[in-house]
Amino acid sequence: MSNEKTVVSLLDLRGVCCPMNWVKTKLALEDLESGQQLEVIIDDGEPIRNVPRSVKEEGHKLLKVSPIGEHFRLLIERN
Amino acid sequence: MSDLLAKLDARTLKAGGLIKQREKDIFVARIRVAAGNIDADKMIKAAELAKKYGRGFCHFTFQQSIEIPWVKLEDFDSFRRDLDAAGLSLANCGPKVRAITACSGCTINPYGVVDAAGLAAKADERFFGVETPHKFKIAYAGCPIGCPNPQGNDLGFHGMVEPELHADLCNGCSLCVTLCNSRGNGALKMSEETQLPERDLEKCIYCGECIVGCPTEAWVAKRVGHAVYVGGKHGRFPRWADRVADFVSDEETFELIERVVQWYREHGKRGERIGYTIDRLGLEKFRREVCGDRFTTAHTWNARGDRPVLESEVARE
């Protein structure tokens, strides 16, 4: 935790459908300070299409998308 | 009843839109709706007509029109007057261009790349009711997802978009690669050298998933247009349409409707859907006479028109 911008929260949203996965992501982002990062794990299919779009719409930064098995880990920086 | 029939406005019956039910002298009134959009006040009027003349319910047709079942033959005159007063009109049936259908398109849907509903409404004004050898259905879809089923219509369009990467805006997140693999045709991969996505031109199906998904707007639309399918139908003997052109402009879709309908009127036999006219005369003749050199495809597509035939596959054969 040497850097302020390190990931401060991890949210496992495997099995959580749209739009609840986004609602949970949004609430978690609201708890962060601007510039802090959140990691979420979401499912393939609708979630990987919808959650990143909502992240973008609300002005947060999507820094990285990493496939892990049939899921994806998103690294998001709060605006 | 023959007196009644004689008194009826001949135009009403000839134009179609009144379909006999199983019951004697009872008809379904089919109200014309273009592009699947109807003004809310007109929708209320249609509902009032259903209460007054029908049995208080409406039916949504597969072709996006509104039907009022249980209208009595003896009420036709009065029904017709109320319909006119409400600013509504009857749809058609028989061997004609039908009400043109569409999805909401780019004005509403994030994946839409063309104004499907707007174009369908314009096309409907121009071509609805034009006489053809058999029924002729036209659909406009906003993107390759193709919700209004362009491949199942006599003439179908879907929006398509060629993406271009502005590398200076890309943060290397790789979401586009993920989306292209799961929703597109796997045309993108991350370059190990540059850490930027690279597009395989041969595999790209121009769906625009990368553009919609990109969180930094590094992927932008370089070129937008319509894919064109002809000869699709459902029914007892379904036929999948042939993909005949790509990246056709908005205005050119109208020109193509005119050319295709003209060709069909010249070559189609009475009662023969255009897909079967093409089967009988050959797709090459259709391409030559309707598309010529002007309307071409972006790839050599497979028979379904959904994936490009790759050069490596051709070489293997």
mmCIF file of C-alpha atoms in Angstrom:
data_model
loop_
_atom_site.group_PDB
_atom_site.id
_atom_site.type_symbol
_atom_site.label_atom_id
_atom_site.label_comp_id
_atom_site.label_asym_id
_atom_site.label_seq_id
_atom_site.Cartn_x
_atom_site.Cartn_y
_atom_site.Cartn_z
ATOM 1 C CA MET A 1 0.000 0.000 0.000
ATOM 2 C CA SER A 2 2.821 2.376 -0.823
ATOM 3 C CA ASN A 3 0.766 4.141 -3.478
ATOM 4 C CA GLU A 4 -2.511 5.948 -2.779
ATOM 5 C CA LYS A 5 -3.807 4.628 -6.049
ATOM 6 C CA THR A 6 -3.471 0.978 -5.206
ATOM 7 C CA VAL A 7 -6.561 -1.128 -5.230
ATOM 8 C CA VAL A 8 -8.544 -0.492 -2.069
ATOM 9 C CA SER A 9 -11.482 -2.730 -2.686
ATOM 10 C CA LEU A 10 -12.351 -6.001 -4.419
ATOM 11 C CA LEU A 11 -15.845 -6.993 -5.369
ATOM 12 C CA ASP A 12 -16.685 -10.513 -6.490
ATOM 13 C CA LEU A 13 -19.760 -10.217 -8.720
ATOM 14 C CA ARG A 14 -19.689 -13.678 -10.228
ATOM 15 C CA GLY A 15 -23.252 -14.874 -10.678
ATOM 16 C CA VAL A 16 -24.687 -11.387 -10.121
ATOM 17 C CA CYS A 17 -26.900 -10.345 -13.047
ATOM 18 C CA CYS A 18 -27.362 -6.998 -14.761
ATOM 19 C CA PRO A 19 -28.156 -4.456 -13.570
ATOM 20 C CA MET A 20 -27.466 -5.493 -9.935
ATOM 21 C CA ASN A 21 -23.754 -6.011 -10.708
ATOM 22 C CA TRP A 22 -23.540 -2.396 -11.829
ATOM 23 C CA VAL A 23 -25.531 -1.105 -8.841
ATOM 24 C CA LYS A 24 -23.096 -2.861 -6.484
ATOM 25 C CA THR A 25 -20.104 -1.566 -8.444
ATOM 26 C CA LYS A 26 -21.518 1.950 -8.327
ATOM 27 C CA LEU A 27 -22.058 1.805 -4.555
ATOM 28 C CA ALA A 28 -18.533 0.475 -4.016
ATOM 29 C CA LEU A 29 -17.103 3.273 -6.178
ATOM 30 C CA GLU A 30 -19.008 5.862 -4.140
ATOM 31 C CA ASP A 31 -17.141 4.721 -1.031
ATOM 32 C CA LEU A 32 -13.793 5.488 -2.677
ATOM 33 C CA GLU A 33 -11.887 8.736 -2.954
ATOM 34 C CA SER A 34 -11.251 10.145 -6.414
ATOM 35 C CA GLY A 35 -8.298 8.326 -8.000
ATOM 36 C CA GLN A 36 -8.618 5.199 -5.868
ATOM 37 C CA GLN A 37 -9.110 1.899 -7.609
ATOM 38 C CA LEU A 38 -11.626 -0.885 -7.393
ATOM 39 C CA GLU A 39 -11.364 -4.403 -8.735
ATOM 40 C CA VAL A 40 -14.514 -6.257 -9.701
ATOM 41 C CA ILE A 41 -14.962 -9.743 -11.060
ATOM 42 C CA ILE A 42 -17.917 -10.132 -13.431
ATOM 43 C CA ASP A 43 -19.334 -12.788 -15.721
ATOM 44 C CA ASP A 44 -18.964 -13.106 -19.470
ATOM 45 C CA GLY A 45 -22.001 -12.287 -21.630
ATOM 46 C CA GLU A 46 -24.236 -9.330 -20.770
ATOM 47 C CA PRO A 47 -22.185 -8.245 -17.717
ATOM 48 C CA ILE A 48 -18.950 -7.748 -19.697
ATOM 49 C CA ARG A 49 -20.874 -5.634 -22.210
ATOM 50 C CA ASN A 50 -22.927 -3.595 -19.760
ATOM 51 C CA VAL A 51 -20.807 -2.928 -16.678
ATOM 52 C CA PRO A 52 -17.864 -1.309 -18.529
ATOM 53 C CA ARG A 53 -20.287 0.909 -20.453
ATOM 54 C CA SER A 54 -21.880 2.129 -17.233
ATOM 55 C CA VAL A 55 -18.404 2.736 -15.762
ATOM 56 C CA LYS A 56 -17.622 4.911 -18.755
ATOM 57 C CA GLU A 57 -20.968 6.762 -18.650
ATOM 58 C CA GLU A 58 -20.364 7.820 -15.058
ATOM 59 C CA GLY A 59 -16.914 9.127 -15.931
ATOM 60 C CA HIS A 60 -14.797 6.523 -14.157
ATOM 61 C CA LYS A 61 -11.726 5.040 -15.817
ATOM 62 C CA LEU A 62 -11.543 1.413 -16.845
ATOM 63 C CA LEU A 63 -7.826 0.626 -16.650
ATOM 64 C CA LYS A 64 -7.608 -3.068 -17.354
ATOM 65 C CA VAL A 65 -9.720 -6.062 -18.331
ATOM 66 C CA SER A 66 -8.209 -9.472 -17.549
ATOM 67 C CA PRO A 67 -9.910 -12.742 -18.418
ATOM 68 C CA ILE A 68 -9.875 -15.269 -15.573
ATOM 69 C CA GLY A 69 -11.459 -18.491 -16.709
ATOM 70 C CA GLU A 70 -15.003 -17.682 -17.763
ATOM 71 C CA HIS A 71 -14.992 -14.403 -15.831
ATOM 72 C CA PHE A 72 -13.329 -11.035 -16.138
ATOM 73 C CA ARG A 73 -11.496 -8.871 -13.671
ATOM 74 C CA LEU A 74 -12.018 -5.145 -14.229
ATOM 75 C CA LEU A 75 -9.703 -2.561 -12.721
ATOM 76 C CA ILE A 76 -11.605 0.710 -12.302
ATOM 77 C CA GLU A 77 -10.375 4.091 -11.124
ATOM 78 C CA ARG A 78 -12.948 6.324 -9.437
ATOM 79 C CA ASN A 79 -13.446 9.740 -11.058
ATOM 80 C CA MET B 1 -75.124 -9.142 -46.765
ATOM 81 C CA SER B 2 -74.540 -8.742 -50.490
ATOM 82 C CA ASP B 3 -76.257 -5.325 -50.248
ATOM 83 C CA LEU B 4 -73.800 -4.346 -47.603
ATOM 84 C CA LEU B 5 -70.861 -5.572 -49.654
ATOM 85 C CA ALA B 6 -72.090 -3.609 -52.632
ATOM 86 C CA LYS B 7 -72.339 -0.462 -50.562
ATOM 87 C CA LEU B 8 -68.802 -0.770 -49.221
ATOM 88 C CA ASP B 9 -66.148 1.512 -50.467
ATOM 89 C CA ALA B 10 -64.446 -0.654 -53.096
ATOM 90 C CA ARG B 11 -61.139 0.907 -52.215
ATOM 91 C CA THR B 12 -61.430 -0.359 -48.655
ATOM 92 C CA LEU B 13 -61.634 -3.972 -49.659
ATOM 93 C CA LYS B 14 -59.202 -3.825 -52.547
ATOM 94 C CA ALA B 15 -56.471 -2.173 -50.538
ATOM 95 C CA GLY B 16 -56.566 -4.970 -48.011
ATOM 96 C CA GLY B 17 -56.042 -4.661 -44.317
ATOM 97 C CA LEU B 18 -59.362 -6.342 -43.559
ATOM 98 C CA ILE B 19 -58.891 -10.048 -43.054
ATOM 99 C CA LYS B 20 -61.714 -12.505 -42.689
ATOM 100 C CA GLN B 21 -61.881 -14.376 -39.409
ATOM 101 C CA ARG B 22 -63.068 -17.955 -38.964
ATOM 102 C CA GLU B 23 -66.493 -16.558 -38.090
ATOM 103 C CA LYS B 24 -68.956 -15.469 -40.763
ATOM 104 C CA ASP B 25 -68.887 -11.724 -41.583
ATOM 105 C CA ILE B 26 -66.326 -11.003 -38.887
ATOM 106 C CA PHE B 27 -63.032 -9.394 -39.819
ATOM 107 C CA VAL B 28 -59.685 -8.454 -38.339
ATOM 108 C CA ALA B 29 -58.811 -4.820 -39.091
ATOM 109 C CA ARG B 30 -55.079 -4.397 -39.559
ATOM 110 C CA ILE B 31 -53.884 -0.879 -38.797
ATOM 111 C CA ARG B 32 -50.799 0.362 -40.570
ATOM 112 C CA VAL B 33 -47.763 1.056 -38.400
ATOM 113 C CA ALA B 34 -44.464 2.031 -40.041
ATOM 114 C CA ALA B 35 -41.117 1.189 -38.430
ATOM 115 C CA GLY B 36 -42.847 -0.154 -35.316
ATOM 116 C CA ASN B 37 -43.455 3.360 -33.994
ATOM 117 C CA ILE B 38 -46.881 4.813 -33.333
ATOM 118 C CA ASP B 39 -47.857 8.165 -31.893
ATOM 119 C CA ALA B 40 -49.217 7.649 -28.367
ATOM 120 C CA ASP B 41 -52.467 9.514 -29.120
ATOM 121 C CA LYS B 42 -53.053 7.338 -32.177
ATOM 122 C CA MET B 43 -52.387 4.263 -30.078
ATOM 123 C CA ILE B 44 -55.112 5.419 -27.660
ATOM 124 C CA LYS B 45 -57.464 5.933 -30.637
ATOM 125 C CA ALA B 46 -56.700 2.420 -31.855
ATOM 126 C CA ALA B 47 -57.510 1.092 -28.395
ATOM 127 C CA GLU B 48 -60.809 3.030 -28.406
ATOM 128 C CA LEU B 49 -61.677 1.517 -31.796
ATOM 129 C CA ALA B 50 -60.958 -1.938 -30.388
ATOM 130 C CA LYS B 51 -63.421 -1.263 -27.578
ATOM 131 C CA LYS B 52 -66.065 0.214 -29.869
ATOM 132 C CA TYR B 53 -65.882 -2.234 -32.784
ATOM 133 C CA GLY B 54 -63.951 -5.246 -31.497
ATOM 134 C CA ARG B 55 -63.837 -7.123 -28.249
ATOM 135 C CA GLY B 56 -61.677 -4.699 -26.338
ATOM 136 C CA PHE B 57 -58.238 -6.031 -27.221
ATOM 137 C CA CYS B 58 -55.584 -5.478 -29.878
ATOM 138 C CA HIS B 59 -53.145 -7.923 -31.397
ATOM 139 C CA PHE B 60 -49.573 -6.992 -32.335
ATOM 140 C CA THR B 61 -48.657 -8.606 -35.635
ATOM 141 C CA PHE B 62 -45.285 -10.121 -36.439
ATOM 142 C CA GLN B 63 -44.929 -7.238 -38.899
ATOM 143 C CA GLN B 64 -45.266 -4.644 -36.096
ATOM 144 C CA SER B 65 -48.776 -3.536 -37.021
ATOM 145 C CA ILE B 66 -51.807 -3.404 -34.719
ATOM 146 C CA GLU B 67 -54.813 -5.581 -35.428
ATOM 147 C CA ILE B 68 -58.320 -5.180 -34.067
ATOM 148 C CA PRO B 69 -60.092 -8.533 -34.213
ATOM 149 C CA TRP B 70 -63.880 -9.065 -34.169
ATOM 150 C CA VAL B 71 -64.917 -6.143 -36.380
ATOM 151 C CA LYS B 72 -68.343 -6.800 -37.940
ATOM 152 C CA LEU B 73 -68.855 -6.470 -41.685
ATOM 153 C CA GLU B 74 -71.955 -4.316 -41.098
ATOM 154 C CA ASP B 75 -69.832 -1.816 -39.125
ATOM 155 C CA PHE B 76 -67.190 -1.328 -41.845
ATOM 156 C CA ASP B 77 -68.434 2.059 -43.080
ATOM 157 C CA SER B 78 -68.604 3.571 -39.655
ATOM 158 C CA PHE B 79 -65.320 1.919 -38.639
ATOM 159 C CA ARG B 80 -63.628 3.360 -41.682
ATOM 160 C CA ARG B 81 -64.899 6.874 -40.872
ATOM 161 C CA ASP B 82 -63.675 6.651 -37.269
ATOM 162 C CA LEU B 83 -60.335 5.348 -38.489
ATOM 163 C CA ASP B 84 -59.913 8.313 -40.840
ATOM 164 C CA ALA B 85 -60.928 10.752 -38.108
ATOM 165 C CA ALA B 86 -58.295 9.250 -35.800
ATOM 166 C CA GLY B 87 -55.589 9.796 -38.431
ATOM 167 C CA LEU B 88 -55.088 6.041 -38.725
ATOM 168 C CA SER B 89 -55.166 3.937 -41.865
ATOM 169 C CA LEU B 90 -55.453 0.299 -42.736
ATOM 170 C CA ALA B 91 -52.380 -1.777 -43.458
ATOM 171 C CA ASN B 92 -52.417 -4.120 -46.420
ATOM 172 C CA CYS B 93 -52.262 -7.749 -47.305
ATOM 173 C CA GLY B 94 -51.770 -9.562 -50.597
ATOM 174 C CA PRO B 95 -49.010 -9.189 -53.202
ATOM 175 C CA LYS B 96 -47.602 -5.809 -52.219
ATOM 176 C CA VAL B 97 -44.830 -4.117 -50.292
ATOM 177 C CA ARG B 98 -45.921 -4.493 -46.668
ATOM 178 C CA ALA B 99 -45.552 -2.041 -43.790
ATOM 179 C CA ILE B 100 -41.793 -1.630 -43.378
ATOM 180 C CA THR B 101 -40.395 -2.809 -40.055
ATOM 181 C CA ALA B 102 -37.469 -1.688 -37.932
ATOM 182 C CA CYS B 103 -35.800 -1.745 -34.551
ATOM 183 C CA SER B 104 -35.311 1.494 -32.632
ATOM 184 C CA GLY B 105 -31.864 1.996 -34.194
ATOM 185 C CA CYS B 106 -29.098 4.371 -33.224
ATOM 186 C CA THR B 107 -31.332 7.122 -31.844
ATOM 187 C CA ILE B 108 -32.310 4.889 -28.902
ATOM 188 C CA ASN B 109 -30.146 1.769 -28.776
ATOM 189 C CA PRO B 110 -26.448 2.056 -27.814
ATOM 190 C CA TYR B 111 -25.484 -0.664 -30.315
ATOM 191 C CA GLY B 112 -27.344 0.935 -33.226
ATOM 192 C CA VAL B 113 -25.120 2.491 -35.880
ATOM 193 C CA VAL B 114 -27.829 3.690 -38.285
ATOM 194 C CA ASP B 115 -31.249 5.313 -37.805
ATOM 195 C CA ALA B 116 -33.189 2.154 -38.650
ATOM 196 C CA ALA B 117 -36.604 3.452 -37.546
ATOM 197 C CA GLY B 118 -36.204 6.813 -39.279
ATOM 198 C CA LEU B 119 -35.144 5.214 -42.565
ATOM 199 C CA ALA B 120 -37.871 2.569 -42.390
ATOM 200 C CA ALA B 121 -40.497 5.300 -41.890
ATOM 201 C CA LYS B 122 -39.192 7.179 -44.942
ATOM 202 C CA ALA B 123 -39.040 4.004 -47.021
ATOM 203 C CA ASP B 124 -42.570 3.116 -45.921
ATOM 204 C CA GLU B 125 -43.866 6.463 -47.193
ATOM 205 C CA ARG B 126 -42.319 5.775 -50.577
ATOM 206 C CA PHE B 127 -42.841 2.070 -51.094
ATOM 207 C CA PHE B 128 -45.752 0.841 -48.944
ATOM 208 C CA GLY B 129 -48.374 -0.793 -51.104
ATOM 209 C CA VAL B 130 -46.342 -1.029 -54.325
ATOM 210 C CA GLU B 131 -47.641 -4.083 -56.173
ATOM 211 C CA THR B 132 -45.293 -7.056 -56.478
ATOM 212 C CA PRO B 133 -45.684 -10.675 -57.691
ATOM 213 C CA HIS B 134 -46.140 -11.888 -54.098
ATOM 214 C CA LYS B 135 -45.884 -10.262 -50.679
ATOM 215 C CA PHE B 136 -42.735 -8.223 -50.171
ATOM 216 C CA LYS B 137 -41.367 -7.537 -46.703
ATOM 217 C CA ILE B 138 -38.646 -5.053 -45.901
ATOM 218 C CA ALA B 139 -36.835 -4.606 -42.574
ATOM 219 C CA TYR B 140 -34.228 -2.168 -41.300
ATOM 220 C CA ALA B 141 -31.975 -3.153 -38.373
ATOM 221 C CA GLY B 142 -29.682 -0.704 -36.634
ATOM 222 C CA CYS B 143 -26.733 -3.076 -36.237
ATOM 223 C CA PRO B 144 -25.607 -6.612 -37.120
ATOM 224 C CA ILE B 145 -27.468 -8.030 -34.099
ATOM 225 C CA GLY B 146 -30.399 -7.675 -36.502
ATOM 226 C CA CYS B 147 -33.396 -7.824 -34.139
ATOM 227 C CA PRO B 148 -35.944 -7.137 -36.941
ATOM 228 C CA ASN B 149 -34.517 -10.180 -38.744
ATOM 229 C CA PRO B 150 -33.111 -8.702 -41.975
ATOM 230 C CA GLN B 151 -32.149 -12.204 -43.157
ATOM 231 C CA GLY B 152 -35.763 -13.353 -42.853
ATOM 232 C CA ASN B 153 -37.202 -10.584 -45.017
ATOM 233 C CA ASP B 154 -37.531 -10.288 -48.788
ATOM 234 C CA LEU B 155 -35.215 -7.311 -48.486
ATOM 235 C CA GLY B 156 -33.352 -6.603 -45.267
ATOM 236 C CA PHE B 157 -30.790 -4.091 -44.081
ATOM 237 C CA HIS B 158 -28.611 -3.893 -41.019
ATOM 238 C CA GLY B 159 -26.220 -1.179 -39.950
ATOM 239 C CA MET B 160 -22.500 -1.893 -40.026
ATOM 240 C CA VAL B 161 -19.482 0.127 -38.997
ATOM 241 C CA GLU B 162 -15.793 -0.003 -39.776
ATOM 242 C CA PRO B 163 -13.715 0.760 -36.656
ATOM 243 C CA GLU B 164 -10.492 2.734 -36.562
ATOM 244 C CA LEU B 165 -8.106 2.927 -33.595
ATOM 245 C CA HIS B 166 -6.793 6.242 -32.362
ATOM 246 C CA ALA B 167 -3.766 4.777 -30.630
ATOM 247 C CA ASP B 168 -2.988 7.927 -28.633
ATOM 248 C CA LEU B 169 -6.300 7.538 -26.766
ATOM 249 C CA CYS B 170 -5.954 3.798 -26.066
ATOM 250 C CA ASN B 171 -5.002 2.828 -22.492
ATOM 251 C CA GLY B 172 -4.423 -0.814 -23.386
ATOM 252 C CA CYS B 173 -7.244 -2.156 -21.187
ATOM 253 C CA SER B 174 -8.034 -4.904 -23.774
ATOM 254 C CA LEU B 175 -11.817 -4.788 -23.260
ATOM 255 C CA CYS B 176 -12.264 -4.533 -27.036
ATOM 256 C CA VAL B 177 -10.404 -7.813 -27.525
ATOM 257 C CA THR B 178 -12.649 -9.491 -24.960
ATOM 258 C CA LEU B 179 -15.808 -8.118 -26.592
ATOM 259 C CA CYS B 180 -14.642 -9.021 -30.093
ATOM 260 C CA ASN B 181 -13.919 -12.583 -28.967
ATOM 261 C CA SER B 182 -17.247 -13.089 -27.220
ATOM 262 C CA ARG B 183 -19.577 -10.949 -29.356
ATOM 263 C CA GLY B 184 -17.717 -10.335 -32.616
ATOM 264 C CA ASN B 185 -15.662 -12.620 -34.816
ATOM 265 C CA GLY B 186 -12.385 -12.657 -32.861
ATOM 266 C CA ALA B 187 -10.795 -10.067 -35.148
ATOM 267 C CA LEU B 188 -8.859 -8.251 -32.409
ATOM 268 C CA LYS B 189 -5.791 -9.251 -30.428
ATOM 269 C CA MET B 190 -3.415 -7.338 -28.172
ATOM 270 C CA SER B 191 -0.048 -6.793 -29.766
ATOM 271 C CA GLU B 192 2.664 -7.917 -27.348
ATOM 272 C CA GLU B 193 4.984 -5.365 -28.851
ATOM 273 C CA THR B 194 2.825 -2.233 -28.671
ATOM 274 C CA GLN B 195 0.272 -3.302 -26.018
ATOM 275 C CA LEU B 196 -2.386 -1.965 -28.382
ATOM 276 C CA PRO B 197 -5.225 -3.903 -30.009
ATOM 277 C CA GLU B 198 -4.687 -4.979 -33.613
ATOM 278 C CA ARG B 199 -7.534 -5.645 -36.056
ATOM 279 C CA ASP B 200 -7.455 -8.565 -38.479
ATOM 280 C CA LEU B 201 -9.142 -6.963 -41.498
ATOM 281 C CA GLU B 202 -10.055 -10.346 -42.913
ATOM 282 C CA LYS B 203 -12.037 -11.357 -39.822
ATOM 283 C CA CYS B 204 -13.752 -8.083 -38.880
ATOM 284 C CA ILE B 205 -17.534 -8.252 -39.294
ATOM 285 C CA TYR B 206 -18.043 -4.509 -38.697
ATOM 286 C CA CYS B 207 -20.311 -4.964 -35.692
ATOM 287 C CA GLY B 208 -18.888 -2.048 -33.724
ATOM 288 C CA GLU B 209 -18.649 -3.868 -30.364
ATOM 289 C CA CYS B 210 -15.152 -2.399 -29.950
ATOM 290 C CA ILE B 211 -16.431 1.139 -30.529
ATOM 291 C CA VAL B 212 -19.394 0.849 -28.156
ATOM 292 C CA GLY B 213 -17.292 -0.852 -25.492
ATOM 293 C CA CYS B 214 -14.131 1.259 -25.605
ATOM 294 C CA PRO B 215 -13.850 3.145 -22.297
ATOM 295 C CA THR B 216 -11.532 5.812 -23.707
ATOM 296 C CA GLU B 217 -13.172 6.329 -27.103
ATOM 297 C CA ALA B 218 -10.002 5.242 -28.843
ATOM 298 C CA TRP B 219 -12.051 3.148 -31.275
ATOM 299 C CA VAL B 220 -14.074 5.401 -33.581
ATOM 300 C CA ALA B 221 -16.283 4.882 -36.616
ATOM 301 C CA LYS B 222 -14.362 5.292 -39.847
ATOM 302 C CA ARG B 223 -17.223 4.284 -42.128
ATOM 303 C CA VAL B 224 -20.909 3.531 -41.509
ATOM 304 C CA GLY B 225 -23.436 1.934 -43.830
ATOM 305 C CA HIS B 226 -25.910 -0.880 -44.380
ATOM 306 C CA ALA B 227 -25.523 -4.543 -45.218
ATOM 307 C CA VAL B 228 -28.119 -5.699 -47.752
ATOM 308 C CA TYR B 229 -29.854 -9.082 -47.766
ATOM 309 C CA VAL B 230 -32.352 -10.291 -50.332
ATOM 310 C CA GLY B 231 -34.680 -13.280 -50.615
ATOM 311 C CA GLY B 232 -35.332 -14.193 -46.990
ATOM 312 C CA LYS B 233 -38.678 -15.490 -45.757
ATOM 313 C CA HIS B 234 -40.246 -17.520 -42.995
ATOM 314 C CA GLY B 235 -43.349 -19.645 -43.431
ATOM 315 C CA ARG B 236 -43.661 -23.325 -44.307
ATOM 316 C CA PHE B 237 -40.546 -23.254 -46.398
ATOM 317 C CA PRO B 238 -38.196 -20.750 -44.824
ATOM 318 C CA ARG B 239 -35.392 -19.320 -46.902
ATOM 319 C CA TRP B 240 -32.315 -17.560 -45.540
ATOM 320 C CA ALA B 241 -31.522 -14.355 -47.432
ATOM 321 C CA ASP B 242 -28.437 -13.842 -49.598
ATOM 322 C CA ARG B 243 -26.051 -11.086 -48.560
ATOM 323 C CA VAL B 244 -25.592 -8.987 -51.682
ATOM 324 C CA ALA B 245 -23.997 -5.679 -50.649
ATOM 325 C CA ASP B 246 -22.244 -3.884 -47.789
ATOM 326 C CA PHE B 247 -21.687 -0.301 -46.655
ATOM 327 C CA VAL B 248 -24.595 1.018 -48.679
ATOM 328 C CA SER B 249 -25.517 4.606 -47.709
ATOM 329 C CA ASP B 250 -28.882 5.661 -46.230
ATOM 330 C CA GLU B 251 -30.019 7.154 -49.540
ATOM 331 C CA GLU B 252 -28.801 4.098 -51.472
ATOM 332 C CA THR B 253 -31.075 1.831 -49.414
ATOM 333 C CA PHE B 254 -34.039 3.586 -51.045
ATOM 334 C CA GLU B 255 -32.429 3.240 -54.458
ATOM 335 C CA LEU B 256 -31.878 -0.467 -53.798
ATOM 336 C CA ILE B 257 -35.485 -0.993 -52.708
ATOM 337 C CA GLU B 258 -36.540 0.544 -56.010
ATOM 338 C CA ARG B 259 -34.108 -1.553 -58.051
ATOM 339 C CA VAL B 260 -34.927 -4.796 -56.264
ATOM 340 C CA VAL B 261 -38.702 -4.257 -56.483
ATOM 341 C CA GLN B 262 -38.360 -3.324 -60.167
ATOM 342 C CA TRP B 263 -36.312 -6.471 -60.885
ATOM 343 C CA TYR B 264 -38.821 -8.592 -58.965
ATOM 344 C CA ARG B 265 -41.753 -7.088 -60.878
ATOM 345 C CA GLU B 266 -39.999 -7.880 -64.162
ATOM 346 C CA HIS B 267 -38.822 -11.411 -63.312
ATOM 347 C CA GLY B 268 -40.998 -12.800 -60.529
ATOM 348 C CA LYS B 269 -43.864 -15.113 -61.306
ATOM 349 C CA ARG B 270 -47.218 -14.429 -59.717
ATOM 350 C CA GLY B 271 -47.223 -15.993 -56.237
ATOM 351 C CA GLU B 272 -43.450 -16.479 -56.171
ATOM 352 C CA ARG B 273 -41.447 -14.834 -53.390
ATOM 353 C CA ILE B 274 -38.293 -13.100 -54.601
ATOM 354 C CA GLY B 275 -36.038 -15.681 -52.936
ATOM 355 C CA TYR B 276 -37.477 -18.331 -55.237
ATOM 356 C CA THR B 277 -37.167 -16.036 -58.249
ATOM 357 C CA ILE B 278 -33.478 -15.809 -57.380
ATOM 358 C CA ASP B 279 -33.249 -19.592 -56.958
ATOM 359 C CA ARG B 280 -34.897 -20.070 -60.355
ATOM 360 C CA LEU B 281 -32.820 -17.493 -62.260
ATOM 361 C CA GLY B 282 -29.589 -17.598 -60.277
ATOM 362 C CA LEU B 283 -28.063 -15.237 -57.746
ATOM 363 C CA GLU B 284 -25.412 -14.172 -60.246
ATOM 364 C CA LYS B 285 -28.052 -12.796 -62.591
ATOM 365 C CA PHE B 286 -29.589 -10.871 -59.697
ATOM 366 C CA ARG B 287 -26.201 -9.477 -58.629
ATOM 367 C CA ARG B 288 -25.337 -8.489 -62.181
ATOM 368 C CA GLU B 289 -28.650 -6.808 -62.937
ATOM 369 C CA VAL B 290 -29.427 -5.198 -59.592
ATOM 370 C CA CYS B 291 -26.094 -4.648 -57.841
ATOM 371 C CA GLY B 292 -23.790 -4.312 -60.845
ATOM 372 C CA ASP B 293 -20.349 -2.932 -60.032
ATOM 373 C CA ARG B 294 -21.735 -0.300 -57.692
ATOM 374 C CA PHE B 295 -23.035 -2.446 -54.856
ATOM 375 C CA THR B 296 -20.511 -4.970 -53.626
ATOM 376 C CA THR B 297 -19.750 -6.839 -50.398
ATOM 377 C CA ALA B 298 -16.899 -6.023 -48.009
ATOM 378 C CA HIS B 299 -15.925 -9.711 -47.769
ATOM 379 C CA THR B 300 -16.678 -12.939 -49.517
ATOM 380 C CA TRP B 301 -19.254 -14.057 -46.942
ATOM 381 C CA ASN B 302 -20.212 -17.624 -46.094
ATOM 382 C CA ALA B 303 -23.622 -18.906 -47.257
ATOM 383 C CA ARG B 304 -25.342 -17.461 -44.192
ATOM 384 C CA GLY B 305 -23.682 -14.098 -44.761
ATOM 385 C CA ASP B 306 -22.545 -13.875 -41.163
ATOM 386 C CA ARG B 307 -18.828 -14.723 -41.287
ATOM 387 C CA PRO B 308 -16.205 -13.909 -43.889
ATOM 388 C CA VAL B 309 -14.642 -16.788 -45.771
ATOM 389 C CA LEU B 310 -10.953 -16.577 -44.850
ATOM 390 C CA GLU B 311 -8.265 -16.938 -47.468
ATOM 391 C CA SER B 312 -6.622 -19.662 -45.384
ATOM 392 C CA GLU B 313 -9.867 -21.679 -45.560
ATOM 393 C CA VAL B 314 -10.100 -21.231 -49.315
ATOM 394 C CA ALA B 315 -6.480 -22.363 -49.670
ATOM 395 C CA ARG B 316 -7.150 -25.495 -47.586
ATOM 396 C CA GLU B 317 -10.005 -26.488 -49.860
#
